[in-house]
PDB file of C-alpha atoms in Angstrom:
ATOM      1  CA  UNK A1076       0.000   0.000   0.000  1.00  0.00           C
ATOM      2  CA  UNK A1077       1.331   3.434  -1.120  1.00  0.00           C
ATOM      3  CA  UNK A1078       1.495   6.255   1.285  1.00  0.00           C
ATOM      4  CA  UNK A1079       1.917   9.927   0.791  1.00  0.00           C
ATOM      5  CA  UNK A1080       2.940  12.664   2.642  1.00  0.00           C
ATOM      6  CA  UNK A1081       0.786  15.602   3.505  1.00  0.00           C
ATOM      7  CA  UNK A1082       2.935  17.841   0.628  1.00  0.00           C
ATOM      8  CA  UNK A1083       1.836  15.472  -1.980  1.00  0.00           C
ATOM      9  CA  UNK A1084      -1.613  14.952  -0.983  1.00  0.00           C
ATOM     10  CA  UNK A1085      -1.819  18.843  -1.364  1.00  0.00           C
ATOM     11  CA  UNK A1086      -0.032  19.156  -4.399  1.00  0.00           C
ATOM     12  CA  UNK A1087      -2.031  16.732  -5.904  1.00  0.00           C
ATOM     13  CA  UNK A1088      -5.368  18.155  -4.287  1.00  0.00           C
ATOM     14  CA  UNK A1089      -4.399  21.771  -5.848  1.00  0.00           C
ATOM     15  CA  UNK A1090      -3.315  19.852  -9.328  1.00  0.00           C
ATOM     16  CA  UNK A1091      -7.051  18.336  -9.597  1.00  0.00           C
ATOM     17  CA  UNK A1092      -8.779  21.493  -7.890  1.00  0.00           C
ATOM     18  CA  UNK A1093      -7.217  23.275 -11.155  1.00  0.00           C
ATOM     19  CA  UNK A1094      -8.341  20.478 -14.202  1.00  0.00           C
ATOM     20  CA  UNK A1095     -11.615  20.465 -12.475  1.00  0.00           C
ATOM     21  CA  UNK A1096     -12.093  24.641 -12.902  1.00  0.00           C
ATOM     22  CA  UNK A1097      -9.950  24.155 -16.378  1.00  0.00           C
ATOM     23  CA  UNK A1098     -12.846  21.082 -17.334  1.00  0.00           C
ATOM     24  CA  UNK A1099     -15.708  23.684 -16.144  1.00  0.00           C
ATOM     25  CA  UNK A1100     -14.381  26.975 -17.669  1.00  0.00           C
ATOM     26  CA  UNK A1101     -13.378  24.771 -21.178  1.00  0.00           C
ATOM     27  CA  UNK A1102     -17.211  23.761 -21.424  1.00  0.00           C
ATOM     28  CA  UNK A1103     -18.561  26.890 -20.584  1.00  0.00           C
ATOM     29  CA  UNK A1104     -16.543  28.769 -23.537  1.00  0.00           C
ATOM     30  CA  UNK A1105     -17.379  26.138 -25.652  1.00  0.00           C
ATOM     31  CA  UNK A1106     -21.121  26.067 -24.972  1.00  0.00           C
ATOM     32  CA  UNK A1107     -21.005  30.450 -24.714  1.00  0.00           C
ATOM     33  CA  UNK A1108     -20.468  30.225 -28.902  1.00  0.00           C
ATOM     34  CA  UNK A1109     -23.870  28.380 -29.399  1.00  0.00           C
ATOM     35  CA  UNK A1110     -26.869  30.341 -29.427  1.00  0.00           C
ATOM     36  CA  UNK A1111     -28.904  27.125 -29.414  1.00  0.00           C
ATOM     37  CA  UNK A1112     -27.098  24.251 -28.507  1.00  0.00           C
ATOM     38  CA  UNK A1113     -27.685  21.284 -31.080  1.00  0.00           C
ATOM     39  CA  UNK A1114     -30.022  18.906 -30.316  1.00  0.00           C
ATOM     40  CA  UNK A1115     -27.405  15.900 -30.322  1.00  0.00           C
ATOM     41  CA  UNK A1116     -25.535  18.080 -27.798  1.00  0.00           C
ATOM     42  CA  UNK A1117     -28.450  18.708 -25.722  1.00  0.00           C
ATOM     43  CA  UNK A1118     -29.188  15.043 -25.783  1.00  0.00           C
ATOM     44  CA  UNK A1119     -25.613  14.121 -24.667  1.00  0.00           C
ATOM     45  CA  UNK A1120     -25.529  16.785 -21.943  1.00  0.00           C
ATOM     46  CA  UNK A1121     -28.821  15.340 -20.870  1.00  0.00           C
ATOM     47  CA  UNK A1122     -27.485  12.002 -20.537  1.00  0.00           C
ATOM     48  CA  UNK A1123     -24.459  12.995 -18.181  1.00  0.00           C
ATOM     49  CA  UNK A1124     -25.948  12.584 -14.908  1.00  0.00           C
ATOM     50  CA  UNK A1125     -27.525   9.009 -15.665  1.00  0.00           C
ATOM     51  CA  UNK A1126     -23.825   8.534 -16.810  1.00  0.00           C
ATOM     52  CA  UNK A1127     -22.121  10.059 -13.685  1.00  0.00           C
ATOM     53  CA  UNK A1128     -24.507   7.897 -11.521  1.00  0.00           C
ATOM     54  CA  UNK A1129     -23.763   4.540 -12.677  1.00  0.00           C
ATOM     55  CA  UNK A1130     -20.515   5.379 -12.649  1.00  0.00           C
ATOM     56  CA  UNK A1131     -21.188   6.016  -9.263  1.00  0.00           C
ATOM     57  CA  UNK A1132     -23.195   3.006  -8.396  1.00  0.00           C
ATOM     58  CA  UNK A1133     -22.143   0.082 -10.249  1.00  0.00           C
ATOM     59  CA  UNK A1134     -18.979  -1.048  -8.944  1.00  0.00           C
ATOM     60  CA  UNK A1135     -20.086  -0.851  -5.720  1.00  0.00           C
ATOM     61  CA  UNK A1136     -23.235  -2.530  -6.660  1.00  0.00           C
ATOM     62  CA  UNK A1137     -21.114  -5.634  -8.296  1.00  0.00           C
ATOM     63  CA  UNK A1138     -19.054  -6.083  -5.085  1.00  0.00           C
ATOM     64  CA  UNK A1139     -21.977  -5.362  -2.680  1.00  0.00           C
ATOM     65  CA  UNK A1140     -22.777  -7.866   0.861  1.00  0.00           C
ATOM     66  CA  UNK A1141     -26.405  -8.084   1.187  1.00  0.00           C
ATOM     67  CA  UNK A1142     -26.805  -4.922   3.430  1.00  0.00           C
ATOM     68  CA  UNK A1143     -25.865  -2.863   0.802  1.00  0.00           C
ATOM     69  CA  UNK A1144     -27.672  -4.466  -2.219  1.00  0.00           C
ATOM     70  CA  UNK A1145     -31.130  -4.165  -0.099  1.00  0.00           C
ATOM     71  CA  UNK A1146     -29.922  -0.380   0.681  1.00  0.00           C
ATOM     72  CA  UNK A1147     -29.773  -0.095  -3.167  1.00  0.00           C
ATOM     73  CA  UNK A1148     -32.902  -1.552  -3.881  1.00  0.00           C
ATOM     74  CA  UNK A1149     -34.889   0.238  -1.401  1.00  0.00           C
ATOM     75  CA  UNK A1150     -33.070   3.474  -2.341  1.00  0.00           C
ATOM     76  CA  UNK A1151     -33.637   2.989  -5.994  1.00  0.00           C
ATOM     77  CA  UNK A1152     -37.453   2.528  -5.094  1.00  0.00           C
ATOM     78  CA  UNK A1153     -37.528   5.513  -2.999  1.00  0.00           C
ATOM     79  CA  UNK A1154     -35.553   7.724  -5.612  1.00  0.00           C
ATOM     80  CA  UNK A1155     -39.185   7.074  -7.629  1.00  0.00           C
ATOM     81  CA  UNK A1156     -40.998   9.594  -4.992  1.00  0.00           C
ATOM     82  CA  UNK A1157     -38.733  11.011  -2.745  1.00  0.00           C
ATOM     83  CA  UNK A1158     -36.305  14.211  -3.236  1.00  0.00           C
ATOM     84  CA  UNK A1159     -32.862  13.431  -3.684  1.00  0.00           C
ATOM     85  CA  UNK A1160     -31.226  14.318  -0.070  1.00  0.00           C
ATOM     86  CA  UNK A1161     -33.928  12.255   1.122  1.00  0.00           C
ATOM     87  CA  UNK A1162     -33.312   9.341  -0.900  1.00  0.00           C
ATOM     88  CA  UNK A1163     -29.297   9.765   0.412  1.00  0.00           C
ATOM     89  CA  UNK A1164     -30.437   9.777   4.060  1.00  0.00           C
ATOM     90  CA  UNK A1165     -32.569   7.385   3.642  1.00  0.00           C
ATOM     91  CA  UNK A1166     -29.995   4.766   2.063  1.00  0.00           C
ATOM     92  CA  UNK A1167     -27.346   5.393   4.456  1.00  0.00           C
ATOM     93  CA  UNK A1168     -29.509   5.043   7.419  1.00  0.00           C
ATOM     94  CA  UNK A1169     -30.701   1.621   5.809  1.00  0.00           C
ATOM     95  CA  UNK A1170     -27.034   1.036   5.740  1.00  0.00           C
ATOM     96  CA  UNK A1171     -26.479   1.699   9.030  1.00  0.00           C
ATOM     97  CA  UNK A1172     -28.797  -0.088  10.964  1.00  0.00           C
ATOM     98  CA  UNK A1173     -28.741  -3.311   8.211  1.00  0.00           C
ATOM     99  CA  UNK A1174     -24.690  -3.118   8.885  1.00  0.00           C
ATOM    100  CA  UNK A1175     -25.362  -2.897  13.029  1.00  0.00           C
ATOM    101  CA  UNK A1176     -27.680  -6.207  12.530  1.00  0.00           C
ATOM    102  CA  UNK A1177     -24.957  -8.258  11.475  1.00  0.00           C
ATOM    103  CA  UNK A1178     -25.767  -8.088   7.098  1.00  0.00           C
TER     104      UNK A1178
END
């Protein structure tokens, strides 16, 4: 296992702090020149949070114990009626107590 000091952990936290601000500034120059954004563009912005979500959830969700695959499920359901904080608080909680029960 690799460890790192405090300098590098900053460096590096400053290195991806700037590509994240370069990533966000690049899209909004590039998206200022449209008037109207192109339908194919709007439809592949519009698909970047189902994207950054299973990103998110999948490799968890292959490797999960059975406390957090019921967490999933049940959050998944709620996510149908419930805001999104909710849904977060909701899951964890699940995970919580389902983890203190011995699943």
């Amino acid at each position: 296992m690799a460890f790192y000091s405090q300098h590098e952990v900053a460096i590096l936290i400053v290195i991806l702090g700037l590509v994240t601000l370069a990533t966000r500034a690049g899209g909004y120059l590039v998206l200022a020149r449209f008037k109207r954004i192109p339908a194919p563009l709007q439809a592949g912005l519009e698909a970047v949070p189902a994207a950054v979500i299973t990103t998110l959830v999948l490799p968890p969700a292959l490797t999960a114990g059975p406390a957090e695959m019921i967490a999933m499920v049940v959050a998944g359901f709620a996510c149908l009626r419930l805001p999104p904080i909710a849904v977060i608080v909701l899951g964890i909680g699940l995970l919580v107590v389902l983890r203190q029960l011995g699943l």
